[in-house]
Amino acid sequence: MPFKFIEHTADVAAEITGKSITEIFLAAFEAWKETVIEKEENPAGGKKEIDIAAQSYEALLVEFLSELNYLLFTKKWLCRNIPILDIIAEDDGLKLIASLEGGTIDPSSIKIEIKAVTFHNLKIEKDGDFYKTVIVFDI
């Protein structure tokens, strides 16, 4: 499993590992999804494209998960799969382009509301052949 939940006071924290930055983002997505959805939802028929820019991988990760959170809690649209996720280094920072698959869900499927994806102790580090980080969700 590319993530595991860890003890954190009053919030939800997940330790994320991956062989690449992209794997970190995809594992963080899975941790986010497992946090917010009670049972496996399989909304069909919807696709969205997102394009996010930030100055660091940490800021990009927070913006990415915050966008997924916005789609779920404001639009009731759950991303169930991310077939394409590209992270591009540009002269003025980083850019994430992703294709999302999902759809509208019944609000009763939501297990817990994440108020915010936080920067609390967020640092993506390389440790040998792996990248690792801890992401904290304010609930």
PDB file of C-alpha atoms in Angstrom:
ATOM      1  CA  MET A   1       0.000   0.000   0.000  1.00  0.00           C
ATOM      2  CA  PRO A   2       1.522   3.361  -0.993  1.00  0.00           C
ATOM      3  CA  PHE A   3       0.034   5.100   2.067  1.00  0.00           C
ATOM      4  CA  LYS A   4      -0.862   4.393   5.668  1.00  0.00           C
ATOM      5  CA  PHE A   5      -2.832   6.429   8.145  1.00  0.00           C
ATOM      6  CA  ILE A   6      -0.924   7.612  11.214  1.00  0.00           C
ATOM      7  CA  GLU A   7      -1.952   9.034  14.580  1.00  0.00           C
ATOM      8  CA  HIS A   8      -2.647  12.760  14.574  1.00  0.00           C
ATOM      9  CA  THR A   9      -4.539  14.872  17.083  1.00  0.00           C
ATOM     10  CA  ALA A  10      -7.987  15.931  15.836  1.00  0.00           C
ATOM     11  CA  ASP A  11      -7.016  15.628  12.175  1.00  0.00           C
ATOM     12  CA  VAL A  12      -6.307  12.801   9.730  1.00  0.00           C
ATOM     13  CA  ALA A  13      -2.716  12.236   8.639  1.00  0.00           C
ATOM     14  CA  ALA A  14      -1.362   9.833   6.027  1.00  0.00           C
ATOM     15  CA  GLU A  15       2.229   8.829   5.426  1.00  0.00           C
ATOM     16  CA  ILE A  16       2.738   8.626   1.663  1.00  0.00           C
ATOM     17  CA  THR A  17       5.515   6.828  -0.219  1.00  0.00           C
ATOM     18  CA  GLY A  18       6.264   6.403  -3.897  1.00  0.00           C
ATOM     19  CA  LYS A  19       9.049   5.771  -6.375  1.00  0.00           C
ATOM     20  CA  SER A  20       8.336   9.097  -8.095  1.00  0.00           C
ATOM     21  CA  ILE A  21       6.670  12.425  -7.419  1.00  0.00           C
ATOM     22  CA  THR A  22       3.755  11.280  -9.584  1.00  0.00           C
ATOM     23  CA  GLU A  23       3.335   8.174  -7.401  1.00  0.00           C
ATOM     24  CA  ILE A  24       3.281  10.441  -4.317  1.00  0.00           C
ATOM     25  CA  PHE A  25       0.428  12.454  -5.843  1.00  0.00           C
ATOM     26  CA  LEU A  26      -1.542   9.345  -6.840  1.00  0.00           C
ATOM     27  CA  ALA A  27      -1.068   7.719  -3.418  1.00  0.00           C
ATOM     28  CA  ALA A  28      -2.133  10.964  -1.716  1.00  0.00           C
ATOM     29  CA  PHE A  29      -5.258  10.911  -3.902  1.00  0.00           C
ATOM     30  CA  GLU A  30      -6.031   7.356  -2.717  1.00  0.00           C
ATOM     31  CA  ALA A  31      -5.534   8.395   0.931  1.00  0.00           C
ATOM     32  CA  TRP A  32      -7.820  11.411   0.406  1.00  0.00           C
ATOM     33  CA  LYS A  33     -10.487   9.235  -1.248  1.00  0.00           C
ATOM     34  CA  GLU A  34     -10.355   6.612   1.507  1.00  0.00           C
ATOM     35  CA  THR A  35     -10.694   9.372   4.102  1.00  0.00           C
ATOM     36  CA  VAL A  36     -13.819  10.967   2.615  1.00  0.00           C
ATOM     37  CA  ILE A  37     -15.842   8.081   1.155  1.00  0.00           C
ATOM     38  CA  GLU A  38     -17.607   5.497   3.325  1.00  0.00           C
ATOM     39  CA  LYS A  39     -17.732   2.747   0.724  1.00  0.00           C
ATOM     40  CA  GLU A  40     -16.306   2.335  -2.739  1.00  0.00           C
ATOM     41  CA  GLU A  41     -18.290   4.610  -4.976  1.00  0.00           C
ATOM     42  CA  ASN A  42     -18.186   4.068  -8.702  1.00  0.00           C
ATOM     43  CA  PRO A  43     -19.777   7.122 -10.286  1.00  0.00           C
ATOM     44  CA  ALA A  44     -19.669   6.756 -14.033  1.00  0.00           C
ATOM     45  CA  GLY A  45     -19.822   8.889 -17.086  1.00  0.00           C
ATOM     46  CA  GLY A  46     -17.945  11.959 -16.029  1.00  0.00           C
ATOM     47  CA  LYS A  47     -14.561  13.322 -16.960  1.00  0.00           C
ATOM     48  CA  LYS A  48     -12.815  16.505 -15.927  1.00  0.00           C
ATOM     49  CA  GLU A  49      -9.486  18.038 -16.782  1.00  0.00           C
ATOM     50  CA  ILE A  50      -7.554  20.042 -14.225  1.00  0.00           C
ATOM     51  CA  ASP A  51      -4.577  22.326 -14.702  1.00  0.00           C
ATOM     52  CA  ILE A  52      -2.852  23.607 -11.555  1.00  0.00           C
ATOM     53  CA  ALA A  53       0.297  25.683 -11.078  1.00  0.00           C
ATOM     54  CA  ALA A  54       2.453  26.158  -7.978  1.00  0.00           C
ATOM     55  CA  GLN A  55       5.985  27.058  -6.965  1.00  0.00           C
ATOM     56  CA  SER A  56       6.848  23.809  -5.129  1.00  0.00           C
ATOM     57  CA  TYR A  57       5.844  20.150  -5.121  1.00  0.00           C
ATOM     58  CA  GLU A  58       4.359  20.624  -1.653  1.00  0.00           C
ATOM     59  CA  ALA A  59       2.201  23.556  -2.777  1.00  0.00           C
ATOM     60  CA  LEU A  60       1.201  21.641  -5.910  1.00  0.00           C
ATOM     61  CA  LEU A  61       0.139  18.639  -3.812  1.00  0.00           C
ATOM     62  CA  VAL A  62      -1.990  20.809  -1.516  1.00  0.00           C
ATOM     63  CA  GLU A  63      -3.600  22.579  -4.503  1.00  0.00           C
ATOM     64  CA  PHE A  64      -4.255  19.251  -6.258  1.00  0.00           C
ATOM     65  CA  LEU A  65      -5.950  17.632  -3.253  1.00  0.00           C
ATOM     66  CA  SER A  66      -7.802  20.866  -2.485  1.00  0.00           C
ATOM     67  CA  GLU A  67      -9.248  20.846  -6.013  1.00  0.00           C
ATOM     68  CA  LEU A  68     -10.479  17.259  -5.543  1.00  0.00           C
ATOM     69  CA  ASN A  69     -11.918  18.296  -2.180  1.00  0.00           C
ATOM     70  CA  TYR A  70     -13.685  21.282  -3.773  1.00  0.00           C
ATOM     71  CA  LEU A  71     -15.213  19.089  -6.481  1.00  0.00           C
ATOM     72  CA  LEU A  72     -16.543  16.650  -3.889  1.00  0.00           C
ATOM     73  CA  PHE A  73     -17.835  18.984  -1.202  1.00  0.00           C
ATOM     74  CA  THR A  74     -19.082  21.796  -3.432  1.00  0.00           C
ATOM     75  CA  LYS A  75     -20.126  20.017  -6.628  1.00  0.00           C
ATOM     76  CA  LYS A  76     -20.764  16.523  -5.143  1.00  0.00           C
ATOM     77  CA  TRP A  77     -18.498  15.164  -7.887  1.00  0.00           C
ATOM     78  CA  LEU A  78     -16.181  12.333  -6.826  1.00  0.00           C
ATOM     79  CA  CYS A  79     -12.993  11.577  -8.701  1.00  0.00           C
ATOM     80  CA  ARG A  80     -12.676   7.795  -8.676  1.00  0.00           C
ATOM     81  CA  ASN A  81      -9.703   7.414 -11.015  1.00  0.00           C
ATOM     82  CA  ILE A  82      -6.879   9.479 -12.481  1.00  0.00           C
ATOM     83  CA  PRO A  83      -5.703   7.847 -15.728  1.00  0.00           C
ATOM     84  CA  ILE A  84      -3.409  10.753 -16.648  1.00  0.00           C
ATOM     85  CA  LEU A  85      -1.393  12.872 -14.218  1.00  0.00           C
ATOM     86  CA  ASP A  86       1.565  14.842 -15.531  1.00  0.00           C
ATOM     87  CA  ILE A  87       3.777  17.147 -13.493  1.00  0.00           C
ATOM     88  CA  ILE A  88       5.850  19.529 -15.576  1.00  0.00           C
ATOM     89  CA  ALA A  89       8.694  21.775 -14.428  1.00  0.00           C
ATOM     90  CA  GLU A  90       8.450  25.159 -16.133  1.00  0.00           C
ATOM     91  CA  ASP A  91      10.592  28.295 -15.925  1.00  0.00           C
ATOM     92  CA  ASP A  92       8.161  29.950 -13.529  1.00  0.00           C
ATOM     93  CA  GLY A  93       7.305  26.920 -11.354  1.00  0.00           C
ATOM     94  CA  LEU A  94       5.492  23.621 -11.612  1.00  0.00           C
ATOM     95  CA  LYS A  95       2.358  22.621 -13.456  1.00  0.00           C
ATOM     96  CA  LEU A  96       0.050  19.648 -12.919  1.00  0.00           C
ATOM     97  CA  ILE A  97      -2.243  18.473 -15.699  1.00  0.00           C
ATOM     98  CA  ALA A  98      -4.617  15.608 -14.941  1.00  0.00           C
ATOM     99  CA  SER A  99      -7.584  13.791 -16.432  1.00  0.00           C
ATOM    100  CA  LEU A 100     -10.116  12.808 -13.800  1.00  0.00           C
ATOM    101  CA  GLU A 101     -12.797  10.138 -14.104  1.00  0.00           C
ATOM    102  CA  GLY A 102     -15.772  10.129 -11.791  1.00  0.00           C
ATOM    103  CA  GLY A 103     -19.226  11.523 -11.385  1.00  0.00           C
ATOM    104  CA  THR A 104     -21.916  12.872  -9.120  1.00  0.00           C
ATOM    105  CA  ILE A 105     -22.476  10.903  -5.918  1.00  0.00           C
ATOM    106  CA  ASP A 106     -25.120  10.648  -3.246  1.00  0.00           C
ATOM    107  CA  PRO A 107     -23.998  12.904  -0.359  1.00  0.00           C
ATOM    108  CA  SER A 108     -24.819  10.079   2.088  1.00  0.00           C
ATOM    109  CA  SER A 109     -21.746   8.258   0.725  1.00  0.00           C
ATOM    110  CA  ILE A 110     -19.483  10.883   2.270  1.00  0.00           C
ATOM    111  CA  LYS A 111     -17.862   9.562   5.433  1.00  0.00           C
ATOM    112  CA  ILE A 112     -16.188  12.706   6.701  1.00  0.00           C
ATOM    113  CA  GLU A 113     -15.722  16.253   5.471  1.00  0.00           C
ATOM    114  CA  ILE A 114     -12.207  17.507   5.019  1.00  0.00           C
ATOM    115  CA  LYS A 115     -12.237  21.218   5.795  1.00  0.00           C
ATOM    116  CA  ALA A 116      -8.767  21.782   4.373  1.00  0.00           C
ATOM    117  CA  VAL A 117      -5.685  20.056   3.040  1.00  0.00           C
ATOM    118  CA  THR A 118      -2.891  21.523   5.155  1.00  0.00           C
ATOM    119  CA  PHE A 119       0.766  22.445   4.863  1.00  0.00           C
ATOM    120  CA  HIS A 120       1.319  21.206   8.455  1.00  0.00           C
ATOM    121  CA  ASN A 121       4.847  19.686   8.476  1.00  0.00           C
ATOM    122  CA  LEU A 122       4.486  19.017   4.739  1.00  0.00           C
ATOM    123  CA  LYS A 123       7.778  18.253   3.057  1.00  0.00           C
ATOM    124  CA  ILE A 124       8.321  15.851   0.170  1.00  0.00           C
ATOM    125  CA  GLU A 125      11.701  14.185   0.641  1.00  0.00           C
ATOM    126  CA  LYS A 126      13.719  11.592  -1.226  1.00  0.00           C
ATOM    127  CA  ASP A 127      14.813   8.657   0.923  1.00  0.00           C
ATOM    128  CA  GLY A 128      16.946   6.227  -1.064  1.00  0.00           C
ATOM    129  CA  ASP A 129      14.902   5.038  -4.036  1.00  0.00           C
ATOM    130  CA  PHE A 130      11.646   6.438  -2.649  1.00  0.00           C
ATOM    131  CA  TYR A 131       9.971   9.748  -2.048  1.00  0.00           C
ATOM    132  CA  LYS A 132       7.984  10.220   1.134  1.00  0.00           C
ATOM    133  CA  THR A 133       5.780  12.782   2.812  1.00  0.00           C
ATOM    134  CA  VAL A 134       3.052  13.147   5.408  1.00  0.00           C
ATOM    135  CA  ILE A 135      -0.173  14.880   4.415  1.00  0.00           C
ATOM    136  CA  VAL A 136      -2.577  16.213   7.054  1.00  0.00           C
ATOM    137  CA  PHE A 137      -6.288  16.738   6.434  1.00  0.00           C
ATOM    138  CA  ASP A 138      -8.108  19.191   8.706  1.00  0.00           C
ATOM    139  CA  ILE A 139     -11.460  17.608   9.583  1.00  0.00           C
TER     140      ILE A 139
END
